[in-house]
CSV table of C-alpha atoms and ligand atoms in Angstrom, one decimal:
chain,number,residue,atom,x,y,z
P,23,MET,CA,-135.4,-20.0,-28.5
P,24,LYS,CA,-139.0,-19.0,-28.5
P,25,LEU,CA,-141.4,-21.2,-28.6
P,26,ALA,CA,-145.7,-20.9,-28.3
P,27,MET,CA,-146.6,-24.1,-26.1
P,28,ILE,CA,-149.6,-25.4,-26.2
P,29,GLY,CA,-150.7,-27.8,-23.3
P,30,PHE,CA,-153.4,-30.3,-24.0
P,31,GLY,CA,-155.3,-31.7,-21.3
P,32,GLN,CA,-154.3,-31.9,-17.6
P,33,ALA,CA,-150.9,-32.8,-17.9
P,34,GLY,CA,-150.2,-30.6,-20.7
P,35,GLY,CA,-151.6,-27.7,-19.2
P,36,LYS,CA,-149.7,-28.5,-15.7
P,37,VAL,CA,-146.3,-28.8,-17.4
P,38,VAL,CA,-147.0,-25.6,-19.7
P,39,ASP,CA,-147.9,-23.9,-16.4
P,40,LYS,CA,-144.8,-24.6,-15.2
P,41,PHE,CA,-143.0,-23.6,-17.8
P,42,LEU,CA,-144.4,-20.2,-17.5
P,43,GLU,CA,-143.3,-19.9,-14.1
P,44,TYR,CA,-140.1,-21.1,-14.5
P,45,ASP,CA,-139.4,-18.3,-17.6
P,46,LYS,CA,-140.2,-15.9,-14.9
P,47,ARG,CA,-138.3,-17.5,-12.7
P,48,THR,CA,-135.2,-17.4,-14.8
P,49,ASP,CA,-135.5,-14.7,-17.4
P,50,SER,CA,-135.0,-17.5,-19.9
P,51,GLU,CA,-137.6,-16.2,-22.2
P,52,ILE,CA,-138.3,-19.3,-24.0
P,53,VAL,CA,-142.4,-19.3,-23.6
P,54,ARG,CA,-143.5,-16.5,-26.3
P,55,ALA,CA,-147.1,-17.7,-26.1
P,56,ALA,CA,-148.9,-20.5,-23.5
P,57,ALA,CA,-152.0,-21.5,-23.9
P,58,ALA,CA,-154.2,-24.6,-22.3
P,59,VAL,CA,-156.5,-26.9,-24.2
P,60,ASN,CA,-158.8,-28.9,-21.9
P,61,THR,CA,-162.3,-30.9,-22.4
P,62,ALA,CA,-162.6,-30.5,-18.0
P,63,LYS,CA,-163.1,-27.0,-16.6
P,64,ALA,CA,-161.6,-27.9,-13.5
P,65,ASP,CA,-158.5,-28.8,-15.0
P,66,LEU,CA,-158.6,-25.4,-16.5
P,67,MET,CA,-159.2,-23.7,-13.3
P,68,GLY,CA,-156.2,-25.4,-11.5
P,69,LEU,CA,-153.6,-23.6,-13.7
P,70,GLU,CA,-151.7,-20.8,-11.8
P,71,HIS,CA,-150.0,-18.8,-14.7
P,72,ILE,CA,-151.6,-19.4,-18.0
P,73,SER,CA,-153.7,-16.1,-18.4
P,74,GLU,CA,-157.3,-17.2,-18.3
P,75,SER,CA,-157.9,-15.9,-21.5
P,76,GLN,CA,-155.6,-18.4,-23.0
P,77,ARG,CA,-157.5,-21.6,-21.6
P,78,VAL,CA,-159.7,-23.3,-24.0
P,79,LEU,CA,-162.5,-25.3,-22.8
P,80,ILE,CA,-163.4,-27.6,-25.8
P,81,GLY,CA,-166.2,-30.2,-26.2
P,82,GLN,CA,-168.9,-28.4,-24.3
P,83,SER,CA,-171.8,-29.5,-26.2
P,84,ARG,CA,-170.3,-33.3,-25.9
P,85,VAL,CA,-169.0,-33.9,-22.2
P,86,LYS,CA,-170.4,-30.6,-20.4
P,87,GLY,CA,-166.9,-29.6,-19.0
P,88,HIS,CA,-166.4,-32.8,-17.2
P,89,GLY,CA,-163.8,-34.4,-19.3
P,90,VAL,CA,-164.0,-37.4,-21.4
P,91,GLY,CA,-162.6,-39.9,-19.0
P,92,ALA,CA,-159.4,-41.4,-20.6
P,93,ASP,CA,-161.3,-42.1,-23.9
P,94,ASN,CA,-159.1,-40.9,-26.2
P,95,GLU,CA,-161.0,-41.5,-29.6
P,96,LEU,CA,-163.7,-39.0,-28.1
P,97,GLY,CA,-160.5,-36.7,-27.2
P,98,ALA,CA,-159.4,-36.6,-30.5
P,99,GLU,CA,-163.0,-36.3,-32.2
P,100,ILE,CA,-163.7,-33.3,-29.9
P,101,ALA,CA,-160.6,-31.7,-30.6
P,102,GLU,CA,-161.4,-32.2,-34.7
P,103,GLU,CA,-164.8,-31.0,-33.6
P,104,ASP,CA,-163.8,-27.6,-31.9
P,105,ILE,CA,-160.3,-27.0,-33.4
P,106,ASP,CA,-161.6,-23.5,-34.6
P,107,GLU,CA,-161.8,-22.7,-30.7
P,108,VAL,CA,-158.2,-23.8,-30.3
P,109,GLN,CA,-157.4,-21.8,-33.2
P,110,GLY,CA,-159.0,-18.4,-31.4
P,111,ALA,CA,-156.6,-18.8,-28.8
P,112,ILE,CA,-153.1,-19.3,-30.9
P,113,ASP,CA,-154.8,-16.0,-33.3
P,114,SER,CA,-153.6,-13.7,-30.3
P,115,ILE,CA,-149.9,-15.5,-30.4
P,116,PRO,CA,-147.6,-13.6,-32.4
P,117,VAL,CA,-146.4,-16.5,-34.2
P,118,HIS,CA,-143.6,-14.2,-36.9
P,119,GLU,CA,-141.9,-13.7,-33.0
P,120,VAL,CA,-142.2,-17.7,-32.4
P,121,ASP,CA,-139.2,-20.4,-33.3
P,122,ALA,CA,-141.4,-23.2,-32.9
P,123,PHE,CA,-144.5,-24.7,-31.6
P,124,LEU,CA,-144.2,-26.9,-29.0
P,125,VAL,CA,-147.2,-29.0,-28.1
P,126,VAL,CA,-147.3,-30.8,-25.1
P,127,ALA,CA,-149.6,-33.8,-23.5
P,128,GLY,CA,-149.5,-36.6,-21.4
P,129,LEU,CA,-150.0,-39.7,-23.6
P,130,GLY,CA,-152.2,-42.0,-21.5
P,131,GLY,CA,-155.1,-40.0,-20.5
P,132,GLY,CA,-158.0,-39.2,-23.0
P,133,THR,CA,-157.9,-35.2,-23.8
P,134,GLY,CA,-154.3,-34.8,-24.3
P,135,SER,CA,-153.5,-38.4,-26.2
P,136,GLY,CA,-156.5,-37.8,-28.4
P,137,GLY,CA,-156.1,-33.8,-29.2
P,138,ALA,CA,-152.8,-33.2,-29.1
P,139,PRO,CA,-151.5,-35.0,-32.7
P,140,VAL,CA,-155.5,-33.4,-34.0
P,141,LEU,CA,-153.6,-29.7,-33.2
P,142,ALA,CA,-150.2,-30.6,-34.4
P,143,LYS,CA,-151.7,-32.0,-37.6
P,144,HIS,CA,-153.5,-28.8,-37.7
P,145,LEU,CA,-150.7,-26.3,-37.2
P,146,LYS,CA,-148.4,-28.0,-39.4
P,147,ARG,CA,-151.2,-27.4,-42.4
P,148,ILE,CA,-151.3,-23.7,-41.5
P,149,TYR,CA,-148.1,-22.6,-40.5
P,150,THR,CA,-144.3,-23.0,-41.8
P,151,GLU,CA,-142.7,-22.9,-38.2
P,152,PRO,CA,-141.6,-26.6,-37.2
P,153,VAL,CA,-144.2,-28.0,-34.7
P,154,TYR,CA,-142.5,-29.8,-31.7
P,155,GLY,CA,-144.3,-32.6,-29.3
P,156,LEU,CA,-143.4,-33.1,-26.1
P,157,GLY,CA,-145.2,-36.5,-24.9
P,158,ILE,CA,-145.8,-37.8,-21.4
P,159,LEU,CA,-145.5,-42.0,-21.2
P,160,PRO,CA,-147.5,-43.3,-18.3
P,161,GLY,CA,-145.9,-45.1,-15.2
P,162,SER,CA,-146.3,-49.0,-15.8
P,163,ASP,CA,-148.4,-49.2,-12.8
P,164,GLU,CA,-151.2,-46.9,-14.3
P,165,GLY,CA,-153.0,-50.0,-15.9
P,166,GLY,CA,-154.0,-51.3,-19.4
P,167,ILE,CA,-156.2,-48.4,-20.6
P,168,TYR,CA,-153.6,-45.9,-20.1
P,169,THR,CA,-150.7,-48.1,-21.7
P,170,LEU,CA,-153.0,-49.0,-24.9
P,171,ASN,CA,-153.8,-45.1,-24.9
P,172,ALA,CA,-150.1,-44.0,-24.7
P,173,ALA,CA,-149.4,-46.4,-27.4
P,174,ARG,CA,-151.9,-45.3,-29.7
P,175,SER,CA,-151.2,-41.6,-28.8
P,176,PHE,CA,-147.3,-41.9,-29.3
P,177,GLN,CA,-147.9,-43.5,-32.7
P,178,THR,CA,-150.2,-40.9,-34.4
P,179,PHE,CA,-148.2,-38.3,-32.7
P,180,VAL,CA,-145.0,-39.1,-33.9
P,181,ARG,CA,-146.1,-39.1,-37.1
P,182,GLU,CA,-147.7,-35.4,-36.9
P,183,VAL,CA,-144.8,-33.4,-35.5
P,184,ASP,CA,-141.5,-32.4,-36.9
P,185,ASN,CA,-140.2,-34.3,-33.5
P,186,LEU,CA,-141.5,-35.8,-30.6
P,187,LEU,CA,-139.5,-35.3,-27.5
P,188,VAL,CA,-140.7,-38.1,-25.0
P,189,PHE,CA,-140.5,-37.9,-21.4
P,190,ASP,CA,-141.1,-41.2,-19.8
P,191,ASN,CA,-142.7,-40.9,-16.3
P,192,ASP,CA,-142.4,-44.2,-15.4
P,193,ALA,CA,-138.4,-44.0,-15.2
P,194,TRP,CA,-138.9,-41.4,-13.0
P,195,ARG,CA,-141.5,-43.2,-11.0
P,196,LYS,CA,-140.2,-42.9,-7.2
P,197,THR,CA,-141.7,-46.1,-5.2
P,198,GLY,CA,-143.9,-44.7,-1.8
P,199,GLU,CA,-144.5,-41.1,-2.9
P,200,SER,CA,-148.3,-39.8,-3.3
P,201,VAL,CA,-149.0,-39.0,-7.2
P,202,GLN,CA,-149.6,-35.7,-6.8
P,203,GLY,CA,-145.9,-34.8,-4.7
P,204,GLY,CA,-144.5,-37.2,-7.3
P,205,TYR,CA,-145.9,-35.3,-10.2
P,206,GLU,CA,-144.5,-32.0,-8.5
P,207,GLN,CA,-140.8,-33.5,-8.7
P,208,ILE,CA,-141.4,-34.9,-12.2
P,209,ASN,CA,-142.6,-31.7,-13.7
P,210,ASP,CA,-139.7,-29.6,-12.3
P,211,GLU,CA,-137.1,-32.6,-13.8
P,212,ILE,CA,-139.4,-31.9,-17.0
P,213,VAL,CA,-139.3,-28.1,-16.9
P,214,ARG,CA,-135.4,-28.0,-15.6
P,215,ARG,CA,-134.1,-29.9,-19.0
P,216,PHE,CA,-135.9,-28.7,-21.7
P,217,GLY,CA,-135.8,-25.4,-20.0
P,218,ILE,CA,-132.1,-25.5,-20.0
P,219,LEU,CA,-132.1,-26.9,-23.8
P,220,PHE,CA,-134.8,-24.3,-25.0
P,221,GLY,CA,-133.1,-21.8,-23.3
P,222,ALA,CA,-129.7,-22.3,-25.1
P,223,GLY,CA,-130.8,-20.3,-28.1
P,224,GLU,CA,-131.7,-17.5,-26.1
P,225,VAL,CA,-128.9,-15.5,-24.5
P,226,GLN,CA,-130.3,-12.5,-23.1
P,227,GLU,CA,-129.4,-9.2,-23.0
P,228,GLY,CA,-126.5,-8.2,-20.8
P,229,GLN,CA,-125.4,-11.7,-21.3
P,230,GLU,CA,-121.6,-12.5,-22.3
P,231,VAL,CA,-121.4,-14.2,-25.7
P,232,ALA,CA,-119.4,-16.5,-25.1
P,233,GLU,CA,-117.1,-18.5,-27.6
P,234,SER,CA,-119.5,-20.8,-29.2
P,235,VAL,CA,-123.1,-20.6,-28.1
P,236,VAL,CA,-125.6,-22.7,-29.1
P,237,ASP,CA,-128.3,-20.8,-31.5
P,238,SER,CA,-131.7,-21.6,-31.9
P,239,SER,CA,-131.2,-23.0,-35.1
P,240,GLU,CA,-129.0,-25.7,-33.9
P,241,ILE,CA,-131.8,-26.9,-32.0
P,242,ILE,CA,-133.8,-26.9,-34.9
P,243,ASN,CA,-131.4,-28.8,-37.1
P,244,THR,CA,-130.8,-31.4,-34.4
P,245,LEU,CA,-134.7,-32.0,-34.2
P,246,SER,CA,-135.1,-32.1,-37.7
P,247,GLY,CA,-135.6,-35.2,-39.5
P,248,GLY,CA,-138.5,-36.1,-37.6
P,249,GLY,CA,-138.8,-39.1,-35.3
P,250,VAL,CA,-138.5,-39.5,-31.6
P,251,SER,CA,-136.0,-37.5,-29.3
P,252,THR,CA,-134.8,-38.2,-25.3
P,253,VAL,CA,-132.7,-35.5,-23.0
P,254,GLY,CA,-130.1,-36.2,-20.9
P,255,TYR,CA,-129.0,-34.0,-18.0
P,256,ALA,CA,-126.0,-33.6,-15.4
P,257,GLU,CA,-125.5,-31.0,-12.8
P,258,GLU,CA,-122.3,-29.8,-10.8
P,259,GLU,CA,-122.3,-27.0,-8.0
P,260,VAL,CA,-120.0,-24.5,-8.5
P,261,GLU,CA,-118.6,-21.4,-6.6
P,262,GLU,CA,-120.2,-18.2,-8.3
P,263,THR,CA,-119.4,-14.9,-7.1
P,264,SER,CA,-120.4,-11.8,-8.8
P,265,SER,CA,-116.7,-10.7,-9.9
P,266,GLY,CA,-116.1,-14.1,-11.1
P,267,GLY,CA,-115.5,-16.4,-8.2
P,268,LEU,CA,-112.8,-18.4,-10.2
P,269,LEU,CA,-110.7,-15.3,-11.4
P,270,SER,CA,-110.5,-14.3,-7.3
P,271,ARG,CA,-109.5,-17.8,-6.2
P,272,LEU,CA,-106.7,-17.7,-9.0
P,273,ARG,CA,-105.3,-14.4,-7.6
P,274,ASN,CA,-105.0,-15.7,-4.1
P,275,GLY,CA,-104.6,-18.9,-4.4
P,276,GLU,CA,-102.1,-21.2,-5.4
P,277,GLU,CA,-103.9,-22.9,-8.4
P,278,THR,CA,-102.5,-21.7,-11.8
P,279,ASP,CA,-104.0,-20.5,-14.7
P,280,GLU,CA,-103.1,-24.0,-16.9
P,281,LEU,CA,-104.9,-26.1,-13.7
P,282,ASP,CA,-107.6,-24.5,-13.4
P,283,THR,CA,-108.4,-24.7,-17.4
P,284,ALA,CA,-107.5,-28.3,-17.2
P,285,HIS,CA,-109.9,-28.6,-14.0
P,286,THR,CA,-113.0,-27.0,-16.0
P,287,THR,CA,-112.3,-29.3,-19.0
P,288,ASN,CA,-112.4,-32.3,-17.1
P,289,ARG,CA,-115.0,-31.6,-15.1
P,290,ILE,CA,-117.4,-30.5,-18.5
P,291,THR,CA,-116.4,-33.9,-20.2
P,292,SER,CA,-117.4,-36.0,-16.7
P,293,LEU,CA,-120.8,-34.2,-17.1
P,294,VAL,CA,-121.0,-35.3,-20.4
P,295,ARG,CA,-121.0,-38.6,-20.0
P,296,LYS,CA,-123.1,-38.4,-16.5
P,297,ALA,CA,-125.5,-37.0,-19.1
P,298,ALA,CA,-125.6,-39.1,-21.4
P,299,LEU,CA,-125.2,-42.5,-19.5
P,300,GLY,CA,-127.5,-41.6,-16.8
P,301,ARG,CA,-131.0,-41.8,-16.4
P,302,LEU,CA,-132.6,-40.0,-19.9
P,303,THR,CA,-136.3,-38.5,-20.4
P,304,LEU,CA,-136.8,-42.0,-22.5
P,305,PRO,CA,-134.4,-44.1,-21.5
P,306,CYS,CA,-132.8,-45.8,-24.6
P,307,GLU,CA,-129.9,-47.2,-26.7
P,308,ILE,CA,-127.7,-44.0,-27.0
P,309,GLU,CA,-126.0,-45.5,-29.8
P,310,GLY,CA,-127.6,-45.2,-33.5
P,311,SER,CA,-129.1,-41.6,-32.4
P,312,GLU,CA,-129.2,-40.2,-36.0
P,313,ARG,CA,-128.0,-36.3,-34.4
P,314,ALA,CA,-127.2,-35.1,-30.8
P,315,LEU,CA,-126.8,-31.6,-29.6
P,316,LEU,CA,-124.3,-31.2,-26.6
P,317,VAL,CA,-125.4,-27.7,-24.4
P,318,LEU,CA,-123.3,-26.9,-21.8
P,319,ALA,CA,-125.1,-24.2,-19.9
P,320,GLY,CA,-123.2,-22.3,-16.5
P,321,PRO,CA,-121.3,-19.1,-15.7
P,322,PRO,CA,-119.1,-18.4,-18.4
P,323,GLU,CA,-115.8,-18.8,-16.6
P,324,TYR,CA,-116.3,-22.3,-16.1
P,325,LEU,CA,-117.3,-22.8,-19.4
P,326,ASN,CA,-114.4,-23.9,-22.0
P,327,ARG,CA,-114.3,-24.8,-25.4
P,328,LYS,CA,-111.7,-27.6,-25.3
P,329,GLY,CA,-114.5,-29.4,-22.6
P,330,ILE,CA,-117.4,-29.1,-25.4
P,331,GLU,CA,-114.9,-30.1,-28.0
P,332,ARG,CA,-114.2,-33.3,-26.1
P,333,GLY,CA,-117.4,-33.8,-25.0
P,334,ARG,CA,-118.9,-33.6,-28.5
P,335,LYS,CA,-115.9,-36.1,-30.0
P,336,TRP,CA,-116.7,-38.5,-27.2
P,337,LEU,CA,-120.7,-38.0,-28.1
P,338,GLU,CA,-120.0,-38.9,-32.0
P,339,GLU,CA,-118.4,-42.3,-31.0
P,340,GLN,CA,-120.6,-43.2,-28.5
P,341,THR,CA,-123.8,-42.5,-30.8
P,342,GLY,CA,-121.9,-43.5,-33.8
P,343,SER,CA,-123.3,-40.2,-35.7
P,344,MET,CA,-122.0,-38.0,-37.7
P,345,GLU,CA,-124.0,-34.6,-36.8
P,346,VAL,CA,-123.0,-34.3,-33.3
P,347,ARG,CA,-124.0,-30.3,-32.4
P,348,GLY,CA,-121.9,-28.6,-29.2
P,349,GLY,CA,-122.1,-25.1,-27.7
P,350,ASP,CA,-122.5,-23.4,-24.8
P,351,TYR,CA,-125.3,-21.5,-22.9
P,352,PRO,CA,-123.7,-18.5,-20.5
P,353,TYR,CA,-125.9,-19.1,-17.7
P,354,ARG,CA,-125.4,-16.7,-14.4
P,355,GLY,CA,-126.5,-17.1,-11.1
P,356,SER,CA,-127.7,-20.4,-11.0
P,357,GLY,CA,-124.6,-21.8,-8.8
P,358,PHE,CA,-124.1,-24.7,-11.1
P,359,VAL,CA,-122.6,-26.3,-14.6
P,360,ALA,CA,-125.2,-28.3,-16.1
P,361,SER,CA,-124.7,-30.5,-19.1
P,362,VAL,CA,-127.9,-31.1,-21.5
P,363,ILE,CA,-127.5,-33.6,-24.2
P,364,LEU,CA,-130.3,-33.6,-26.9
P,365,LEU,CA,-130.6,-37.4,-29.2
P,366,ALA,CA,-132.6,-37.2,-31.7
P,367,GLY,CA,-133.5,-40.0,-33.7
P,368,VAL,CA,-133.3,-42.7,-31.3
P,369,THR,CA,-134.5,-45.9,-32.7
P,370,ASN,CA,-133.2,-48.4,-30.5
P,371,VAL,CA,-135.7,-48.2,-27.5
P,372,PRO,CA,-136.8,-51.1,-25.4
P,373,ARG,CA,-139.3,-49.3,-23.5
P,374,ILE,CA,-141.6,-48.4,-26.5
P,375,LYS,CA,-141.9,-51.6,-27.6
P,376,GLU,CA,-142.5,-53.1,-24.2
P,377,LEU,CA,-145.4,-50.4,-24.2
P,378,GLN,CA,-146.8,-51.4,-27.3
P,379,GLN,CA,-147.0,-55.3,-26.3
P,380,VAL,CA,-149.0,-54.6,-23.0
P,381,ALA,CA,-151.0,-52.3,-25.1
P,382,ILE,CA,-151.9,-55.0,-27.3
P,383,GLU,CA,-152.5,-57.4,-24.7
P,384,ALA,CA,-154.9,-54.9,-23.2
P,385,GLN,CA,-156.3,-54.4,-26.4
P,386,ASP,CA,-157.7,-58.2,-26.8
P,387,ASN,CA,-158.1,-58.2,-23.1
P,388,LEU,CA,-160.9,-55.5,-23.5
P,389,GLU,CA,-162.5,-56.8,-27.0
P,390,GLU,CA,-162.5,-60.3,-24.7
P,391,ILE,CA,-163.9,-58.8,-22.1
P,392,ARG,CA,-166.4,-56.8,-23.6
P,393,GLU,CA,-167.8,-59.7,-25.8
P,394,GLU,CA,-168.3,-61.8,-22.8
P,395,SER,CA,-169.8,-58.6,-20.7
P,396,ASP,CA,-172.4,-58.6,-24.1
P,397,GLU,CA,-173.2,-62.3,-23.6
P,398,ASN,CA,-173.4,-62.4,-19.9
P,399,LEU,CA,-175.7,-59.4,-20.3
P,400,GLU,CA,-178.0,-61.3,-22.5
P,401,GLU,CA,-178.4,-64.3,-20.1
P,402,LEU,CA,-179.0,-62.1,-17.5
P,403,VAL,CA,-182.2,-60.1,-19.3
P,404,ASP,CA,-183.4,-62.6,-21.5
P,405,ASP,CA,-185.7,-65.6,-19.8
P,406,ASP,CA,-184.6,-69.1,-20.3
P,407,GLU,CA,-187.3,-70.0,-22.5
P,408,ASP,CA,-187.6,-66.8,-24.0
P,409,GLU,CA,-191.2,-66.6,-23.0
P,410,LEU,CA,-191.5,-63.0,-22.1
P,411,GLU,CA,-192.0,-60.4,-24.8
P,412,SER,CA,-190.2,-56.8,-24.5
P,413,LEU,CA,-193.1,-53.8,-24.4
P,414,PHE,CA,-191.6,-52.4,-27.6
T,12,GDP,P1,-156.2,-35.9,-19.7
T,12,GDP,O1,-156.6,-34.6,-19.3
T,12,GDP,O2,-157.6,-36.8,-20.4
T,12,GDP,O3,-155.5,-35.5,-21.0
T,12,GDP,O4,-155.4,-36.7,-18.8
T,12,GDP,P2,-154.0,-36.5,-17.8
T,12,GDP,O5,-153.3,-35.5,-18.4
T,12,GDP,O6,-154.8,-36.3,-16.8
T,12,GDP,O7,-153.2,-37.6,-17.7
T,12,GDP,C1,-152.6,-38.3,-19.0
T,12,GDP,C2,-151.2,-38.9,-18.1
T,12,GDP,O8,-150.6,-37.8,-18.2
T,12,GDP,C3,-151.6,-40.0,-17.0
T,12,GDP,O9,-151.9,-41.3,-17.2
T,12,GDP,C4,-150.0,-39.5,-16.3
T,12,GDP,O10,-149.3,-40.4,-16.7
T,12,GDP,C5,-149.7,-38.2,-17.0
T,12,GDP,N1,-149.9,-37.3,-16.0
T,12,GDP,C6,-151.1,-36.8,-15.5
T,12,GDP,N2,-150.9,-35.3,-14.6
T,12,GDP,C7,-149.4,-35.5,-14.7
T,12,GDP,C8,-148.2,-34.7,-14.2
T,12,GDP,O11,-148.8,-33.5,-13.3
T,12,GDP,N3,-147.5,-34.7,-14.6
T,12,GDP,C9,-146.8,-35.9,-15.3
T,12,GDP,N4,-145.2,-35.7,-15.5
T,12,GDP,N5,-147.4,-36.8,-15.7
T,12,GDP,C10,-148.6,-36.2,-15.6
């Protein structure tokens, strides 16, 4: 499906930049238009693929291009004040050619955390296309203020979008890694998962149209109904030759046609299980998911309807959902078969409850500390007997 992607804040901009790079590299054609919005000039300058005309610096009169310093209330205020400047960049997007908007932001900071929900609300008011959010949760080691920002932004963002796709940095953090190096890998993971998912609805010219290709409308229908979504992924390398590796092996080798079909089917069902039971972008209980979409991507000779159908049934049992869609995404030249599972409308998410708990504690602590330091300052500045008089 074709998306208009808008990255809000540093993380949002970087991830959209990476989506553009992925799009160019793989010819996925999912990014019909891309823009980045920020209060920090340096962050916008660091982008590589988003064109300069589509980088919008907001809040210049308030923060002079230096960012909002993790103050997401200020981020939201500035986004509201300068929404016309953001709209200026969106005006150049051929909206009739996009299937949906995707607003991407890290929820722990200030600009994206505050601004992304404001932008989503604005887009929903103006356009009829669905507006999705991709919200990135902070690592639990980032500290109280980031957790508080994320919890407040998450709550607001979910209400303003047609669906909030969530990626949890905490679940993907590797110990002993530099933050920067870690983000590189994490961003690759984000783009791979969501790239294949959204690419599924966009069969390129010259690609074989397989038996049951996933269509954009199936992605949209799975995401419709709102709420929070998570994505599972698993892949397996396969041998791929331009003439179709499988067929040539069949002719030369001893394997029979049936055996290979069985093998293909089994590979698919096992990939479906691995994707659903492995690490999700937002870890949660898959039971109780309202809707799901299963996408099998890979060279067409490695995809078959039976495998997908079995995988779909298994997902129905595991989620208890009556709305599990499935299909394939013929994808040549990658050398792998991948299973991507979109679980939409998940509600049993311990990580969110934990985030909220820590956020409430941080909020209480912050208030206490603020009151205490006000008192301490007063004590320091005022003389004990109140004998001194201020100048004015
Ligand atoms: P903003 O510019 O004020 O919106 O804030 P940032 O985007 O810099 O940071 C917000 C949060 O996003 C941080 O707390 C991190 O959890 C996360 N973050 C920052 N940069 C990246 C990145 O490149 N990738 C990912 N996955 N997360 C990031």
